[in-house]
Amino acid sequence: MNTRTRVLTGTALAVALGAGTFGAVSASAAQPEGAPAVVAKKDGETNEKNFTTTTHLTVDAATRAARAALEAAQKENQKVTVAVVDRNGNTIVTLRGDGAGPQSYESAQRKAFTAVSWNAPTSVLVGRLAQTPNLKDIPGTLFLGGGTPVQAKGAPVAGIGVAGAPSGDLDEKYAKAGVDALEN
């Protein structure tokens, strides 16, 4: 084979492989077999029975809540970290106050996660450990006072966790100040 034939053959092979790969990628992006179809109706409407609607805090609201919690702690000369997580436990914002201990960052996130997961203040959840001690083994949780859920119509939409004050009661007091900032 001469050089020109080899180049043309190689190019054709590369194009064929590329098309096959693109087709495979396109095919894998298709709706899985057996999954319910979302049927578009006129004017872009969809079949609503296939969807749920959830409420989430905006970044601005989460920041406002975190700032309120941090300021409540600072007024009492406490060095804390504040974390706000969404309904799924994903961190929206974390504010580490000046001088807050290194352990407070993770502790605040875990308290917020625990509060939103059970839709209850973590101080209440500490009492449940007596009946079910293995709750503390669930990854990402921390059963110490300082976490408070944020609710919309009684359902949890976020959690605020505070860590670093000398007691869980103080941490929870500051977390509650963050929730209160959202209600005003």
mmCIF file of C-alpha atoms in Angstrom:
data_model
loop_
_atom_site.group_PDB
_atom_site.id
_atom_site.type_symbol
_atom_site.label_atom_id
_atom_site.label_comp_id
_atom_site.label_asym_id
_atom_site.label_seq_id
_atom_site.Cartn_x
_atom_site.Cartn_y
_atom_site.Cartn_z
ATOM 1 C CA MET A 1 0.000 0.000 0.000
ATOM 2 C CA ASN A 2 1.319 3.426 -0.842
ATOM 3 C CA THR A 3 1.381 6.271 1.671
ATOM 4 C CA ARG A 4 -1.658 8.008 0.216
ATOM 5 C CA THR A 5 -3.764 4.851 0.485
ATOM 6 C CA ARG A 6 -2.638 4.265 4.050
ATOM 7 C CA VAL A 7 -3.528 7.836 5.066
ATOM 8 C CA LEU A 8 -6.960 7.624 3.434
ATOM 9 C CA THR A 9 -7.620 4.207 4.985
ATOM 10 C CA GLY A 10 -6.526 5.456 8.422
ATOM 11 C CA THR A 11 -8.705 8.543 8.126
ATOM 12 C CA ALA A 12 -11.723 6.496 7.070
ATOM 13 C CA LEU A 13 -11.130 4.103 9.988
ATOM 14 C CA ALA A 14 -10.858 7.010 12.446
ATOM 15 C CA VAL A 15 -14.086 8.532 11.133
ATOM 16 C CA ALA A 16 -15.886 5.186 11.424
ATOM 17 C CA LEU A 17 -14.639 4.609 14.966
ATOM 18 C CA GLY A 18 -15.565 8.177 15.939
ATOM 19 C CA ALA A 19 -19.071 7.741 14.566
ATOM 20 C CA GLY A 20 -19.436 4.443 16.403
ATOM 21 C CA THR A 21 -18.268 6.005 19.660
ATOM 22 C CA PHE A 22 -20.582 8.973 19.202
ATOM 23 C CA GLY A 23 -23.471 6.607 18.544
ATOM 24 C CA ALA A 24 -22.627 4.621 21.675
ATOM 25 C CA VAL A 25 -22.497 7.790 23.747
ATOM 26 C CA SER A 26 -25.765 9.005 22.281
ATOM 27 C CA ALA A 27 -27.366 5.621 22.887
ATOM 28 C CA SER A 28 -26.222 5.524 26.508
ATOM 29 C CA ALA A 29 -27.710 8.961 27.095
ATOM 30 C CA ALA A 30 -31.121 7.736 26.002
ATOM 31 C CA GLN A 31 -33.861 6.966 28.484
ATOM 32 C CA PRO A 32 -33.299 3.581 30.198
ATOM 33 C CA GLU A 33 -35.472 0.750 28.997
ATOM 34 C CA GLY A 34 -38.588 0.381 31.111
ATOM 35 C CA ALA A 35 -38.385 3.897 32.560
ATOM 36 C CA PRO A 36 -41.652 5.851 32.449
ATOM 37 C CA ALA A 37 -41.743 8.285 29.579
ATOM 38 C CA VAL A 38 -42.149 11.991 30.179
ATOM 39 C CA VAL A 39 -44.658 13.032 27.612
ATOM 40 C CA ALA A 40 -44.561 16.633 26.467
ATOM 41 C CA LYS A 41 -47.973 18.094 25.916
ATOM 42 C CA LYS A 42 -48.844 21.152 23.915
ATOM 43 C CA ASP A 43 -46.987 24.347 24.790
ATOM 44 C CA GLY A 44 -44.168 22.460 26.581
ATOM 45 C CA GLU A 45 -46.283 21.157 29.480
ATOM 46 C CA THR A 46 -45.270 17.817 30.993
ATOM 47 C CA ASN A 47 -47.041 14.982 32.710
ATOM 48 C CA GLU A 48 -46.910 16.267 36.313
ATOM 49 C CA LYS A 49 -47.347 12.847 37.928
ATOM 50 C CA ASN A 50 -43.717 12.098 37.040
ATOM 51 C CA PHE A 51 -42.286 15.022 39.017
ATOM 52 C CA THR A 52 -42.120 16.316 42.554
ATOM 53 C CA THR A 53 -41.666 19.875 43.687
ATOM 54 C CA THR A 54 -39.292 20.692 46.507
ATOM 55 C CA THR A 55 -38.370 23.835 48.387
ATOM 56 C CA HIS A 56 -34.735 24.843 48.767
ATOM 57 C CA LEU A 57 -32.958 27.716 50.463
ATOM 58 C CA THR A 58 -31.249 30.164 48.163
ATOM 59 C CA VAL A 59 -27.562 30.834 48.678
ATOM 60 C CA ASP A 60 -28.506 34.325 49.890
ATOM 61 C CA ALA A 61 -30.933 32.938 52.490
ATOM 62 C CA ALA A 62 -28.413 30.322 53.659
ATOM 63 C CA THR A 63 -25.737 33.003 53.982
ATOM 64 C CA ARG A 64 -28.113 35.277 55.904
ATOM 65 C CA ALA A 65 -28.925 32.434 58.319
ATOM 66 C CA ALA A 66 -25.263 31.524 58.786
ATOM 67 C CA ARG A 67 -24.303 35.128 59.357
ATOM 68 C CA ALA A 68 -27.091 35.556 61.966
ATOM 69 C CA ALA A 69 -25.938 32.445 63.832
ATOM 70 C CA LEU A 70 -22.300 33.567 63.742
ATOM 71 C CA GLU A 71 -23.221 37.079 64.947
ATOM 72 C CA ALA A 72 -25.284 35.653 67.829
ATOM 73 C CA ALA A 73 -22.227 33.683 68.938
ATOM 74 C CA GLN A 74 -19.883 36.645 68.518
ATOM 75 C CA LYS A 75 -22.137 38.808 70.731
ATOM 76 C CA GLU A 76 -21.412 36.320 73.516
ATOM 77 C CA ASN A 77 -17.684 36.105 72.661
ATOM 78 C CA GLN A 78 -17.963 32.546 71.358
ATOM 79 C CA LYS A 79 -15.728 31.314 68.545
ATOM 80 C CA VAL A 80 -17.801 28.985 66.388
ATOM 81 C CA THR A 81 -18.271 27.622 62.900
ATOM 82 C CA VAL A 82 -21.705 27.633 61.245
ATOM 83 C CA ALA A 83 -22.753 25.305 58.424
ATOM 84 C CA VAL A 84 -25.975 25.333 56.419
ATOM 85 C CA VAL A 85 -26.884 22.248 54.397
ATOM 86 C CA ASP A 86 -29.739 21.628 51.977
ATOM 87 C CA ARG A 87 -32.405 18.910 52.295
ATOM 88 C CA ASN A 88 -30.020 16.370 50.787
ATOM 89 C CA GLY A 89 -27.247 17.203 53.240
ATOM 90 C CA ASN A 90 -25.135 19.107 50.717
ATOM 91 C CA THR A 91 -23.338 22.093 52.174
ATOM 92 C CA ILE A 92 -24.669 25.417 50.932
ATOM 93 C CA VAL A 93 -22.457 27.677 53.049
ATOM 94 C CA THR A 94 -20.012 27.362 55.931
ATOM 95 C CA LEU A 95 -18.680 30.302 57.925
ATOM 96 C CA ARG A 96 -15.749 29.686 60.238
ATOM 97 C CA GLY A 97 -15.599 32.418 62.841
ATOM 98 C CA ASP A 98 -12.306 33.997 63.829
ATOM 99 C CA GLY A 99 -10.541 31.724 66.296
ATOM 100 C CA ALA A 100 -12.924 28.775 65.902
ATOM 101 C CA GLY A 101 -11.263 25.443 66.590
ATOM 102 C CA PRO A 102 -10.245 23.154 63.730
ATOM 103 C CA GLN A 103 -12.721 20.461 64.799
ATOM 104 C CA SER A 104 -15.642 22.880 64.577
ATOM 105 C CA TYR A 105 -15.787 22.908 60.773
ATOM 106 C CA GLU A 106 -16.665 19.241 60.312
ATOM 107 C CA SER A 107 -18.725 19.137 63.507
ATOM 108 C CA ALA A 108 -20.957 22.000 62.321
ATOM 109 C CA GLN A 109 -21.564 20.283 58.977
ATOM 110 C CA ARG A 110 -22.379 16.957 60.608
ATOM 111 C CA LYS A 111 -24.764 18.567 63.109
ATOM 112 C CA ALA A 112 -26.588 20.358 60.270
ATOM 113 C CA PHE A 113 -26.785 17.100 58.289
ATOM 114 C CA THR A 114 -28.145 15.226 61.317
ATOM 115 C CA ALA A 115 -30.790 17.880 62.047
ATOM 116 C CA VAL A 116 -32.127 17.962 58.486
ATOM 117 C CA SER A 117 -32.002 14.172 58.137
ATOM 118 C CA TRP A 118 -34.316 13.627 61.119
ATOM 119 C CA ASN A 119 -36.131 16.977 60.987
ATOM 120 C CA ALA A 120 -35.355 17.568 64.639
ATOM 121 C CA PRO A 121 -32.889 19.538 66.743
ATOM 122 C CA THR A 122 -29.836 17.442 67.513
ATOM 123 C CA SER A 123 -30.365 17.963 71.252
ATOM 124 C CA VAL A 124 -33.643 16.025 70.902
ATOM 125 C CA LEU A 125 -31.918 13.322 68.871
ATOM 126 C CA VAL A 126 -29.289 12.808 71.584
ATOM 127 C CA GLY A 127 -32.094 11.413 73.768
ATOM 128 C CA ARG A 128 -32.963 8.838 71.110
ATOM 129 C CA LEU A 129 -29.525 7.279 71.420
ATOM 130 C CA ALA A 130 -30.579 5.647 74.691
ATOM 131 C CA GLN A 131 -33.175 3.546 72.845
ATOM 132 C CA THR A 132 -31.200 3.134 69.604
ATOM 133 C CA PRO A 133 -27.471 3.499 70.264
ATOM 134 C CA ASN A 134 -26.485 2.392 66.748
ATOM 135 C CA LEU A 135 -27.913 5.648 65.298
ATOM 136 C CA LYS A 136 -24.531 7.206 66.004
ATOM 137 C CA ASP A 137 -22.969 4.778 63.515
ATOM 138 C CA ILE A 138 -24.740 6.316 60.513
ATOM 139 C CA PRO A 139 -22.070 8.021 58.377
ATOM 140 C CA GLY A 140 -22.014 11.813 58.424
ATOM 141 C CA THR A 141 -24.091 12.219 61.573
ATOM 142 C CA LEU A 142 -23.179 13.782 64.901
ATOM 143 C CA PHE A 143 -25.528 13.464 67.847
ATOM 144 C CA LEU A 144 -24.507 16.485 69.892
ATOM 145 C CA GLY A 145 -26.534 19.619 70.560
ATOM 146 C CA GLY A 146 -26.046 22.387 68.011
ATOM 147 C CA GLY A 147 -28.033 21.358 64.924
ATOM 148 C CA THR A 148 -31.459 22.701 64.014
ATOM 149 C CA PRO A 149 -33.648 21.931 60.996
ATOM 150 C CA VAL A 150 -35.086 24.633 58.777
ATOM 151 C CA GLN A 151 -38.669 23.821 57.840
ATOM 152 C CA ALA A 152 -41.123 24.929 55.197
ATOM 153 C CA LYS A 153 -44.709 23.826 55.859
ATOM 154 C CA GLY A 154 -43.431 21.364 58.477
ATOM 155 C CA ALA A 155 -41.042 19.620 56.087
ATOM 156 C CA PRO A 156 -37.259 19.882 56.433
ATOM 157 C CA VAL A 157 -35.614 21.956 53.702
ATOM 158 C CA ALA A 158 -32.231 22.649 55.304
ATOM 159 C CA GLY A 159 -30.216 22.249 58.472
ATOM 160 C CA ILE A 160 -28.069 24.694 60.427
ATOM 161 C CA GLY A 161 -25.232 23.357 62.528
ATOM 162 C CA VAL A 162 -23.046 25.297 64.944
ATOM 163 C CA ALA A 163 -19.960 23.964 66.691
ATOM 164 C CA GLY A 164 -17.282 25.443 68.905
ATOM 165 C CA ALA A 165 -19.091 26.908 71.913
ATOM 166 C CA PRO A 166 -18.456 25.296 75.309
ATOM 167 C CA SER A 167 -21.799 23.444 75.219
ATOM 168 C CA GLY A 168 -24.254 22.015 72.726
ATOM 169 C CA ASP A 169 -26.969 24.146 74.299
ATOM 170 C CA LEU A 170 -25.123 27.317 73.281
ATOM 171 C CA ASP A 171 -24.377 25.932 69.812
ATOM 172 C CA GLU A 172 -28.065 25.157 69.351
ATOM 173 C CA LYS A 173 -29.079 28.596 70.617
ATOM 174 C CA TYR A 174 -26.938 30.152 67.865
ATOM 175 C CA ALA A 175 -28.288 27.748 65.222
ATOM 176 C CA LYS A 176 -31.808 28.779 66.251
ATOM 177 C CA ALA A 177 -30.803 32.432 65.719
ATOM 178 C CA GLY A 178 -30.019 31.446 62.134
ATOM 179 C CA VAL A 179 -33.448 29.852 61.684
ATOM 180 C CA ASP A 180 -35.085 32.923 63.230
ATOM 181 C CA ALA A 181 -33.310 35.153 60.678
ATOM 182 C CA LEU A 182 -35.077 33.260 57.913
ATOM 183 C CA GLU A 183 -38.497 33.759 59.463
ATOM 184 C CA ASN A 184 -38.189 37.549 59.604
#
